Short mmCIF file of C-alpha atoms in Angstrom, two decimals:
data_model
loop_
_atom_site.label_atom_id
_atom_site.label_comp_id
_atom_site.label_asym_id
_atom_site.label_seq_id
_atom_site.Cartn_x
_atom_site.Cartn_y
_atom_site.Cartn_z
CA UNK A 1 17.71 33.67 3.34
CA UNK A 2 18.76 35.54 0.18
CA UNK A 3 22.39 34.78 0.91
CA UNK A 4 21.58 31.14 1.68
CA UNK A 5 19.74 30.79 -1.65
CA UNK A 6 22.77 32.28 -3.44
CA UNK A 7 25.19 29.91 -1.70
CA UNK A 8 22.99 26.90 -2.56
CA UNK A 9 22.84 28.06 -6.17
CA UNK A 10 26.63 28.30 -6.32
CA UNK A 11 26.97 24.90 -4.62
CA UNK A 12 24.79 23.27 -7.29
CA UNK A 13 26.49 25.09 -10.16
CA UNK A 14 30.00 24.14 -9.02
CA UNK A 15 29.01 20.44 -9.16
CA UNK A 16 26.90 20.64 -12.34
CA UNK A 17 23.92 19.50 -10.26
CA UNK A 18 21.44 22.01 -11.68
CA UNK A 19 20.30 19.21 -14.01
CA UNK A 20 19.07 17.28 -10.94
CA UNK A 21 17.44 20.27 -9.25
CA UNK A 22 14.07 20.27 -11.02
CA UNK A 23 11.12 21.28 -8.82
CA UNK A 24 9.87 17.68 -8.95
CA UNK A 25 13.16 16.29 -7.64
CA UNK A 26 13.62 19.01 -5.02
CA UNK A 27 10.09 18.43 -3.71
CA UNK A 28 10.99 14.75 -3.33
CA UNK A 29 14.21 15.62 -1.50
CA UNK A 30 12.26 17.91 0.82
CA UNK A 31 9.71 15.16 1.52
CA UNK A 32 12.53 12.72 2.21
CA UNK A 33 14.10 15.07 4.76
CA UNK A 34 10.70 15.78 6.35
CA UNK A 35 10.42 11.99 6.74
CA UNK A 36 13.76 11.83 8.54
CA UNK A 37 12.64 14.67 10.79
CA UNK A 38 9.35 13.00 11.73
CA UNK A 39 11.23 9.75 12.39
CA UNK A 40 13.25 11.50 15.11
CA UNK A 41 10.03 12.09 17.04
CA UNK A 42 8.09 8.91 16.29
CA UNK A 43 8.57 7.06 19.58
CA UNK A 44 8.70 10.12 21.84
CA UNK A 45 5.71 11.32 23.83
CA UNK A 46 4.65 14.90 23.04
CA UNK A 47 6.22 15.94 26.37
CA UNK A 48 9.50 14.18 25.62
CA UNK A 49 9.59 15.90 22.24
CA UNK A 50 9.57 19.25 24.03
CA UNK A 51 12.68 18.49 26.11
CA UNK A 52 15.10 16.69 23.83
CA UNK A 53 18.41 15.36 25.07
CA UNK A 54 21.43 17.10 23.47
CA UNK A 55 22.21 14.27 21.01
CA UNK A 56 18.64 14.17 19.67
CA UNK A 57 18.48 17.97 19.51
CA UNK A 58 21.66 17.91 17.43
CA UNK A 59 20.20 15.42 14.98
CA UNK A 60 16.95 17.42 14.81
CA UNK A 61 18.96 20.58 14.11
CA UNK A 62 20.67 18.73 11.26
CA UNK A 63 17.33 17.58 9.82
CA UNK A 64 15.89 21.10 10.10
CA UNK A 65 18.98 22.35 8.27
CA UNK A 66 18.39 19.82 5.47
CA UNK A 67 14.69 20.70 5.19
CA UNK A 68 15.50 24.41 5.11
CA UNK A 69 18.19 23.98 2.45
CA UNK A 70 15.90 22.06 0.08
CA UNK A 71 12.99 24.39 0.77
CA UNK A 72 15.07 27.49 -0.01
CA UNK A 73 16.54 25.83 -3.10
CA UNK A 74 13.09 24.77 -4.38
CA UNK A 75 11.65 28.23 -3.84
CA UNK A 76 14.66 29.76 -5.61
CA UNK A 77 14.24 27.50 -8.64
CA UNK A 78 10.51 28.34 -8.79
CA UNK A 79 11.00 32.06 -8.17
CA UNK A 80 8.79 31.98 -5.07
CA UNK A 81 9.34 34.21 -2.02
CA UNK A 82 8.96 31.85 0.96
CA UNK A 83 8.35 34.48 3.62
CA UNK A 84 5.76 36.16 1.41
CA UNK A 85 4.07 32.79 0.75
CA UNK A 86 3.98 31.98 4.48
CA UNK A 87 2.61 35.44 5.29
CA UNK A 88 -0.22 35.01 2.77
CA UNK A 89 -1.13 31.64 4.30
CA UNK A 90 -1.04 33.08 7.80
CA UNK A 91 -3.33 35.93 6.73
CA UNK A 92 -5.72 33.38 5.25
CA UNK A 93 -5.66 31.32 8.47
CA UNK A 94 -6.25 34.42 10.58
CA UNK A 95 -9.53 34.89 8.66
CA UNK A 96 -10.36 31.20 8.62
CA UNK A 97 -9.81 30.56 12.31
CA UNK A 98 -11.74 33.16 14.29
CA UNK A 99 -10.21 33.06 17.81
CA UNK A 100 -13.69 33.29 19.34
CA UNK A 101 -14.77 30.10 17.56
CA UNK A 102 -11.58 28.02 17.53
CA UNK A 103 -10.07 28.83 20.91
CA UNK A 104 -8.47 25.65 22.30
CA UNK A 105 -9.96 23.57 19.49
CA UNK A 106 -7.97 21.51 16.98
CA UNK A 107 -10.84 20.99 14.56
CA UNK A 108 -10.45 22.04 10.97
CA UNK A 109 -12.23 25.09 9.57
CA UNK A 110 -13.87 24.99 6.14
CA UNK A 111 -11.79 26.52 3.36
CA UNK A 112 -12.43 30.15 2.55
CA UNK A 113 -13.91 31.00 -0.86
CA UNK A 114 -11.14 32.08 -3.28
CA UNK A 115 -12.00 35.78 -3.08
CA UNK A 116 -11.53 35.86 0.72
CA UNK A 117 -8.25 33.93 0.76
CA UNK A 118 -5.81 36.69 -0.15
CA UNK A 119 -3.78 39.00 2.01
CA UNK A 120 -5.53 42.12 0.77
CA UNK B 1 11.88 35.24 9.41
CA UNK B 2 12.10 36.66 12.95
CA UNK B 3 8.94 38.64 12.35
CA UNK B 4 7.20 35.61 10.83
CA UNK B 5 8.09 33.51 13.90
CA UNK B 6 6.68 36.24 16.15
CA UNK B 7 3.43 36.43 14.15
CA UNK B 8 3.04 32.65 14.26
CA UNK B 9 3.64 32.69 18.01
CA UNK B 10 0.95 35.34 18.47
CA UNK B 11 -1.43 33.43 16.18
CA UNK B 12 -1.07 30.28 18.32
CA UNK B 13 -1.35 32.18 21.60
CA UNK B 14 -4.52 34.03 20.56
CA UNK B 15 -6.22 30.67 19.90
CA UNK B 16 -4.75 28.81 22.89
CA UNK B 17 -3.13 26.42 20.44
CA UNK B 18 0.27 26.32 22.14
CA UNK B 19 -0.89 23.08 23.77
CA UNK B 20 -1.01 21.46 20.30
CA UNK B 21 2.30 22.87 19.13
CA UNK B 22 4.68 20.31 20.58
CA UNK B 23 7.71 19.52 18.43
CA UNK B 24 6.27 16.06 17.76
CA UNK B 25 3.00 17.49 16.46
CA UNK B 26 4.63 20.26 14.46
CA UNK B 27 7.00 17.75 12.81
CA UNK B 28 3.91 15.77 11.78
CA UNK B 29 2.22 18.88 10.40
CA UNK B 30 5.37 19.70 8.43
CA UNK B 31 5.51 16.15 7.02
CA UNK B 32 1.83 16.39 6.07
CA UNK B 33 2.40 19.62 4.15
CA UNK B 34 5.52 18.18 2.49
CA UNK B 35 3.28 15.33 1.36
CA UNK B 36 0.80 17.78 -0.18
CA UNK B 37 3.67 19.53 -1.93
CA UNK B 38 5.10 16.33 -3.41
CA UNK B 39 1.60 15.33 -4.55
CA UNK B 40 1.43 18.47 -6.71
CA UNK B 41 4.39 17.14 -8.73
CA UNK B 42 3.68 13.41 -8.75
CA UNK B 43 2.35 13.02 -12.30
CA UNK B 44 4.44 15.77 -13.90
CA UNK B 45 7.61 15.04 -15.84
CA UNK B 46 10.71 16.79 -14.44
CA UNK B 47 10.46 19.23 -17.38
CA UNK B 48 6.80 19.98 -16.75
CA UNK B 49 7.61 20.63 -13.09
CA UNK B 50 9.96 23.40 -14.22
CA UNK B 51 7.32 25.31 -16.17
CA UNK B 52 4.14 25.14 -14.10
CA UNK B 53 0.89 26.62 -15.33
CA UNK B 54 -0.35 29.56 -13.21
CA UNK B 55 -2.98 27.54 -11.29
CA UNK B 56 -0.48 24.86 -10.27
CA UNK B 57 2.14 27.47 -9.39
CA UNK B 58 -0.43 29.14 -7.13
CA UNK B 59 -1.16 25.89 -5.32
CA UNK B 60 2.57 25.15 -5.02
CA UNK B 61 3.12 28.64 -3.57
CA UNK B 62 0.41 27.87 -1.01
CA UNK B 63 2.04 24.56 -0.07
CA UNK B 64 5.46 26.21 0.24
CA UNK B 65 3.83 28.80 2.50
CA UNK B 66 2.40 26.04 4.70
CA UNK B 67 5.72 24.17 4.88
CA UNK B 68 7.56 27.39 5.73
CA UNK B 69 5.07 28.33 8.44
CA UNK B 70 5.33 24.97 10.22
CA UNK B 71 9.10 24.87 9.79
CA UNK B 72 9.54 28.33 11.30
CA UNK B 73 7.12 27.51 14.12
CA UNK B 74 8.89 24.21 14.90
CA UNK B 75 12.30 25.88 14.94
CA UNK B 76 10.91 28.63 17.18
CA UNK B 77 9.52 26.12 19.68
CA UNK B 78 12.84 24.24 19.72
CA UNK B 79 14.99 27.39 19.88
CA UNK B 80 16.82 26.47 16.66
CA UNK B 81 18.09 29.04 14.14
CA UNK B 82 17.06 27.66 10.74
CA UNK B 83 19.44 29.67 8.61
CA UNK B 84 22.33 28.75 10.90
CA UNK B 85 21.31 25.06 10.75
CA UNK B 86 21.12 25.14 6.94
CA UNK B 87 24.48 26.90 6.71
CA UNK B 88 26.12 24.24 8.89
CA UNK B 89 24.69 21.49 6.68
CA UNK B 90 25.83 23.26 3.54
CA UNK B 91 29.34 23.61 4.96
CA UNK B 92 29.32 19.89 5.73
CA UNK B 93 28.20 19.07 2.20
CA UNK B 94 30.83 21.34 0.69
CA UNK B 95 33.43 19.14 2.41
CA UNK B 96 31.62 15.91 1.66
CA UNK B 97 31.05 16.52 -2.03
CA UNK B 98 34.36 17.51 -3.60
CA UNK B 99 33.42 19.14 -6.95
CA UNK B 100 36.26 17.31 -8.67
CA UNK B 101 34.84 13.92 -7.63
CA UNK B 102 31.09 14.52 -7.76
CA UNK B 103 30.75 16.77 -10.80
CA UNK B 104 27.55 15.79 -12.63
CA UNK B 105 27.06 12.75 -10.41
CA UNK B 106 24.04 12.07 -8.20
CA UNK B 107 25.67 9.33 -6.17
CA UNK B 108 25.79 9.66 -2.42
CA UNK B 109 29.04 10.41 -0.60
CA UNK B 110 29.94 8.60 2.62
CA UNK B 111 29.18 10.56 5.79
CA UNK B 112 31.99 12.60 7.25
CA UNK B 113 33.40 11.58 10.63
CA UNK B 114 31.86 13.74 13.40
CA UNK B 115 34.96 15.88 13.87
CA UNK B 116 34.96 16.97 10.21
CA UNK B 117 31.25 17.78 10.02
CA UNK B 118 31.22 21.21 11.63
CA UNK B 119 31.37 24.64 10.09
CA UNK B 120 34.71 25.48 11.68
CA UNK C 1 -1.04 -10.61 5.45
CA UNK C 2 -2.90 -12.12 8.41
CA UNK C 3 0.16 -14.12 9.36
CA UNK C 4 2.41 -11.06 8.95
CA UNK C 5 0.12 -9.03 11.24
CA UNK C 6 0.30 -11.82 13.84
CA UNK C 7 4.10 -11.99 13.66
CA UNK C 8 4.37 -8.22 14.05
CA UNK C 9 2.03 -8.35 17.04
CA UNK C 10 4.19 -11.04 18.68
CA UNK C 11 7.34 -9.08 17.86
CA UNK C 12 5.98 -6.00 19.64
CA UNK C 13 4.67 -7.97 22.60
CA UNK C 14 7.95 -9.82 23.17
CA UNK C 15 9.72 -6.45 23.51
CA UNK C 16 6.99 -4.66 25.47
CA UNK C 17 6.74 -2.20 22.58
CA UNK C 18 2.94 -2.11 22.42
CA UNK C 19 3.14 1.07 24.51
CA UNK C 20 4.92 2.79 21.58
CA UNK C 21 2.60 1.42 18.92
CA UNK C 22 -0.20 3.96 19.11
CA UNK C 23 -1.82 4.83 15.77
CA UNK C 24 -0.25 8.29 15.97
CA UNK C 25 3.25 6.89 16.39
CA UNK C 26 2.79 4.17 13.76
CA UNK C 27 1.51 6.73 11.24
CA UNK C 28 4.70 8.73 11.89
CA UNK C 29 6.86 5.64 11.41
CA UNK C 30 5.06 4.90 8.14
CA UNK C 31 5.60 8.48 6.94
CA UNK C 32 9.26 8.26 7.89
CA UNK C 33 9.72 5.07 5.84
CA UNK C 34 7.77 6.57 2.91
CA UNK C 35 10.28 9.44 3.08
CA UNK C 36 13.21 7.02 2.86
CA UNK C 37 11.54 5.33 -0.11
CA UNK C 38 10.99 8.57 -2.00
CA UNK C 39 14.60 9.57 -1.29
CA UNK C 40 15.80 6.48 -3.18
CA UNK C 41 14.19 7.90 -6.34
CA UNK C 42 14.78 11.62 -5.92
CA UNK C 43 17.66 12.09 -8.38
CA UNK C 44 16.62 9.40 -10.86
CA UNK C 45 14.77 10.19 -14.08
CA UNK C 46 11.39 8.43 -14.40
CA UNK C 47 13.04 6.06 -16.89
CA UNK C 48 15.95 5.27 -14.60
CA UNK C 49 13.48 4.53 -11.81
CA UNK C 50 11.98 1.80 -14.00
CA UNK C 51 15.25 -0.07 -14.47
CA UNK C 52 17.04 0.03 -11.13
CA UNK C 53 20.50 -1.44 -10.68
CA UNK C 54 20.58 -4.43 -8.29
CA UNK C 55 21.93 -2.50 -5.29
CA UNK C 56 19.24 0.20 -5.53
CA UNK C 57 16.54 -2.43 -6.09
CA UNK C 58 17.70 -4.17 -2.92
CA UNK C 59 17.45 -0.96 -0.91
CA UNK C 60 14.03 -0.21 -2.42
CA UNK C 61 12.88 -3.73 -1.51
CA UNK C 62 14.02 -3.06 2.06
CA UNK C 63 12.12 0.25 2.19
CA UNK C 64 8.98 -1.38 0.76
CA UNK C 65 9.33 -4.04 3.45
CA UNK C 66 9.51 -1.36 6.15
CA UNK C 67 6.50 0.53 4.75
CA UNK C 68 4.49 -2.70 4.52
CA UNK C 69 5.37 -3.73 8.07
CA UNK C 70 4.26 -0.41 9.59
CA UNK C 71 1.17 -0.27 7.39
CA UNK C 72 0.08 -3.78 8.42
CA UNK C 73 0.85 -3.05 12.08
CA UNK C 74 -1.12 0.24 11.99
CA UNK C 75 -4.12 -1.41 10.34
CA UNK C 76 -3.96 -4.21 12.91
CA UNK C 77 -3.95 -1.80 15.83
CA UNK C 78 -6.90 0.11 14.30
CA UNK C 79 -8.83 -3.02 13.33
CA UNK C 80 -8.90 -2.01 9.65
CA UNK C 81 -8.77 -4.49 6.76
CA UNK C 82 -6.23 -3.04 4.33
CA UNK C 83 -7.29 -4.98 1.26
CA UNK C 84 -10.92 -4.09 1.88
CA UNK C 85 -9.99 -0.41 2.36
CA UNK C 86 -7.99 -0.39 -0.88
CA UNK C 87 -10.82 -2.11 -2.76
CA UNK C 88 -13.32 0.48 -1.57
CA UNK C 89 -11.01 3.29 -2.75
CA UNK C 90 -10.49 1.60 -6.08
CA UNK C 91 -14.26 1.23 -6.55
CA UNK C 92 -14.63 4.94 -5.76
CA UNK C 93 -11.92 5.83 -8.29
CA UNK C 94 -13.50 3.63 -10.94
CA UNK C 95 -16.62 5.80 -10.63
CA UNK C 96 -14.70 9.02 -10.31
CA UNK C 97 -12.43 8.53 -13.30
CA UNK C 98 -14.56 7.59 -16.30
CA UNK C 99 -12.12 6.05 -18.82
CA UNK C 100 -13.81 7.94 -21.65
CA UNK C 101 -13.07 11.29 -19.96
CA UNK C 102 -9.71 10.68 -18.28
CA UNK C 103 -7.94 8.50 -20.85
CA UNK C 104 -4.25 9.51 -20.89
CA UNK C 105 -4.93 12.48 -18.62
CA UNK C 106 -3.34 13.07 -15.21
CA UNK C 107 -5.75 15.78 -14.14
CA UNK C 108 -7.68 15.35 -10.91
CA UNK C 109 -11.42 14.58 -10.91
CA UNK C 110 -13.78 16.33 -8.50
CA UNK C 111 -14.62 14.29 -5.38
CA UNK C 112 -17.78 12.22 -5.53
CA UNK C 113 -20.64 13.17 -3.23
CA UNK C 114 -20.63 10.94 -0.10
CA UNK C 115 -23.56 8.80 -1.25
CA UNK C 116 -21.78 7.80 -4.46
CA UNK C 117 -18.43 6.98 -2.84
CA UNK C 118 -19.12 3.51 -1.48
CA UNK C 119 -18.52 0.12 -3.02
CA UNK C 120 -22.19 -0.88 -3.02
CA UNK D 1 -3.23 -8.87 -2.61
CA UNK D 2 -2.59 -10.63 -5.94
CA UNK D 3 -6.12 -9.85 -7.04
CA UNK D 4 -5.81 -6.24 -5.87
CA UNK D 5 -2.60 -5.84 -7.90
CA UNK D 6 -4.38 -7.24 -10.96
CA UNK D 7 -7.33 -4.88 -10.54
CA UNK D 8 -5.04 -1.89 -10.16
CA UNK D 9 -3.15 -2.96 -13.30
CA UNK D 10 -6.41 -3.16 -15.25
CA UNK D 11 -7.54 0.19 -13.83
CA UNK D 12 -4.36 1.87 -15.07
CA UNK D 13 -4.46 0.14 -18.46
CA UNK D 14 -8.09 1.09 -19.11
CA UNK D 15 -7.18 4.76 -18.67
CA UNK D 16 -3.80 4.62 -20.43
CA UNK D 17 -2.19 5.69 -17.16
CA UNK D 18 0.69 3.22 -17.28
CA UNK D 19 2.78 6.07 -18.69
CA UNK D 20 2.38 7.91 -15.34
CA UNK D 21 3.02 4.87 -13.17
CA UNK D 22 6.81 4.90 -13.09
CA UNK D 23 8.34 3.80 -9.77
CA UNK D 24 9.47 7.40 -9.18
CA UNK D 25 5.95 8.77 -9.60
CA UNK D 26 4.31 6.00 -7.59
CA UNK D 27 6.79 6.50 -4.73
CA UNK D 28 5.77 10.18 -4.73
CA UNK D 29 2.07 9.29 -4.71
CA UNK D 30 2.68 6.92 -1.78
CA UNK D 31 4.57 9.64 0.13
CA UNK D 32 1.73 12.09 -0.56
CA UNK D 33 -0.85 9.69 0.84
CA UNK D 34 1.37 8.91 3.85
CA UNK D 35 1.41 12.67 4.44
CA UNK D 36 -2.39 12.83 4.40
CA UNK D 37 -2.48 9.92 6.85
CA UNK D 38 -0.06 11.54 9.28
CA UNK D 39 -2.06 14.78 9.05
CA UNK D 40 -5.13 12.98 10.40
CA UNK D 41 -3.22 12.31 13.62
CA UNK D 42 -1.18 15.50 13.99
CA UNK D 43 -3.19 17.26 16.68
CA UNK D 44 -4.38 14.14 18.54
CA UNK D 45 -2.72 12.88 21.68
CA UNK D 46 -1.38 9.31 21.42
CA UNK D 47 -4.36 8.20 23.54
CA UNK D 48 -6.89 9.99 21.35
CA UNK D 49 -5.32 8.36 18.29
CA UNK D 50 -6.16 4.96 19.78
CA UNK D 51 -9.88 5.67 20.13
CA UNK D 52 -10.92 7.56 17.01
CA UNK D 53 -14.43 8.88 16.54
CA UNK D 54 -16.30 7.22 13.63
CA UNK D 55 -15.81 10.12 11.17
CA UNK D 56 -12.05 10.23 11.73
CA UNK D 57 -11.79 6.43 11.57
CA UNK D 58 -13.56 6.56 8.20
CA UNK D 59 -11.13 9.11 6.84
CA UNK D 60 -8.18 7.10 8.21
CA UNK D 61 -9.57 3.97 6.54
CA UNK D 62 -9.72 5.89 3.28
CA UNK D 63 -6.11 7.06 3.66
CA UNK D 64 -4.95 3.52 4.50
CA UNK D 65 -6.76 2.35 1.38
CA UNK D 66 -4.92 4.94 -0.72
CA UNK D 67 -1.54 4.05 0.79
CA UNK D 68 -2.19 0.34 0.23
CA UNK D 69 -3.26 0.87 -3.38
CA UNK D 70 -0.13 2.83 -4.30
CA UNK D 71 2.11 0.46 -2.35
CA UNK D 72 0.68 -2.60 -4.12
CA UNK D 73 0.89 -0.86 -7.49
CA UNK D 74 4.50 0.22 -6.92
CA UNK D 75 5.53 -3.28 -5.84
CA UNK D 76 3.75 -4.73 -8.89
CA UNK D 77 5.57 -2.39 -11.27
CA UNK D 78 8.91 -3.24 -9.62
CA UNK D 79 8.22 -6.98 -9.43
CA UNK D 80 8.65 -7.01 -5.64
CA UNK D 81 6.72 -9.29 -3.29
CA UNK D 82 5.60 -7.03 -0.44
CA UNK D 83 4.88 -9.72 2.12
CA UNK D 84 8.22 -11.36 1.39
CA UNK D 85 9.99 -7.99 1.72
CA UNK D 86 8.26 -7.28 5.04
CA UNK D 87 9.10 -10.75 6.34
CA UNK D 88 12.78 -10.29 5.48
CA UNK D 89 12.81 -6.96 7.35
CA UNK D 90 11.07 -8.50 10.34
CA UNK D 91 13.60 -11.34 10.43
CA UNK D 92 16.39 -8.74 10.37
CA UNK D 93 14.78 -6.80 13.21
CA UNK D 94 14.31 -9.96 15.26
CA UNK D 95 18.10 -10.39 15.14
CA UNK D 96 18.81 -6.72 15.61
CA UNK D 97 16.55 -6.15 18.60
CA UNK D 98 17.31 -8.82 21.20
CA UNK D 99 14.26 -8.81 23.54
CA UNK D 100 16.57 -9.10 26.56
CA UNK D 101 18.35 -5.87 25.60
CA UNK D 102 15.55 -3.77 24.09
CA UNK D 103 12.59 -4.66 26.30
CA UNK D 104 10.50 -1.51 26.82
CA UNK D 105 13.14 0.64 25.13
CA UNK D 106 12.60 2.77 22.03
CA UNK D 107 16.28 3.35 21.32
CA UNK D 108 17.68 2.40 17.95
CA UNK D 109 19.95 -0.63 17.53
CA UNK D 110 23.03 -0.43 15.32
CA UNK D 111 22.55 -1.87 11.83
CA UNK D 112 23.55 -5.48 11.33
CA UNK D 113 26.49 -6.22 9.04
CA UNK D 114 25.23 -7.24 5.54
CA UNK D 115 25.93 -10.96 6.04
CA UNK D 116 23.70 -11.11 9.13
CA UNK D 117 20.79 -9.16 7.64
CA UNK D 118 19.15 -11.84 5.51
CA UNK D 119 16.33 -14.21 6.31
CA UNK D 120 18.55 -17.25 5.86
#
């Protein structure tokens, strides 16, 4: 991830594209790629989406690569550690979704109060 | 990343949520979080987006955590290596966007023919 | 709008595509098209986005056409009146954003309590 | 639709929000709302999405209202006629997807050459 962020930084610098890579613009690029990803699955049943034919899997891999690249670039520009941010959210969701209460259920839990959200 | 994927897997298993985590559904969840991320930036100027106040930065960190979590989970379910996929796309874009031709320009390059897309 | 909904219905029926047009799938298709739309603007400054060259404007018109078509089709399948739904939201926002308090400000207002949300 | 566009224009003017309503920003707002819409359906099966409980249907109506409002506002700012744009896309798709060839099939047709795309 570190190395990927560095390569993306060099890629942008070599083309003088840092001017375009504001957080606003990178968030848009990420949303655009997430849209392309979701479009790959739009007419598939959930079951079909779990056993993709090789051509679709290749396109999905490409879209995941695009999403990852913009996500890593955006986090780099903002100085955010993605794995750390995901871990904090997971810790919050582990508190929010008690397995005893939410087992097999897709309903949404209420948000935690701010002081119970953190990892610590 | 490996460890994050494993924790997310355990989180889903402990709640019997694997039934919900089809690639189709996870792609939707990712698109939903990308939408929340883009909404954080919608009324900011590009400059403002580059110097976020602490409260906004905190929310953005949370959204990036959510996007990362669903992205890692989706890739795990599909058996795709995200860093590898991003590297392949970057290699493709290094060929597609010759620095001499695209320096300082945001215009789109034509797609490469399939045999010139790969990393090798 | 009514006539457009009817033409889209006939278009789907003639191709036996009603099986694909579940609300879930149509919401994905809409999100995918919204992603293509946002991608058209991602590297433009706000000012540039307000004076598009003819080729970009044409592509944007096409994306707006796609978004509209899926939005109208989704509302039709769900039995929702889009203009009515938008009017209700606008009435809610007229209450939520007092011009005296939010003039020239992009900050978000707190949500109204449920009993003050409606149009009546 | 005309009247909705006029009300949205007045709503923005009364709050001095026209400065925020660039096409770039409105496209982001639309993508954000499309993300909230898709999130409503993410854990539902396609069948469940076709028979929503009243509370979910209410939230979906609200999201459709938000998407419609931003779509109409964006088209107004750009001077684009949404119904006309959707009709042109539908006409293109009627040519592109011959019912005899695409009956019951979700596969994508190749794009038409530019001179066969139009409504005329």
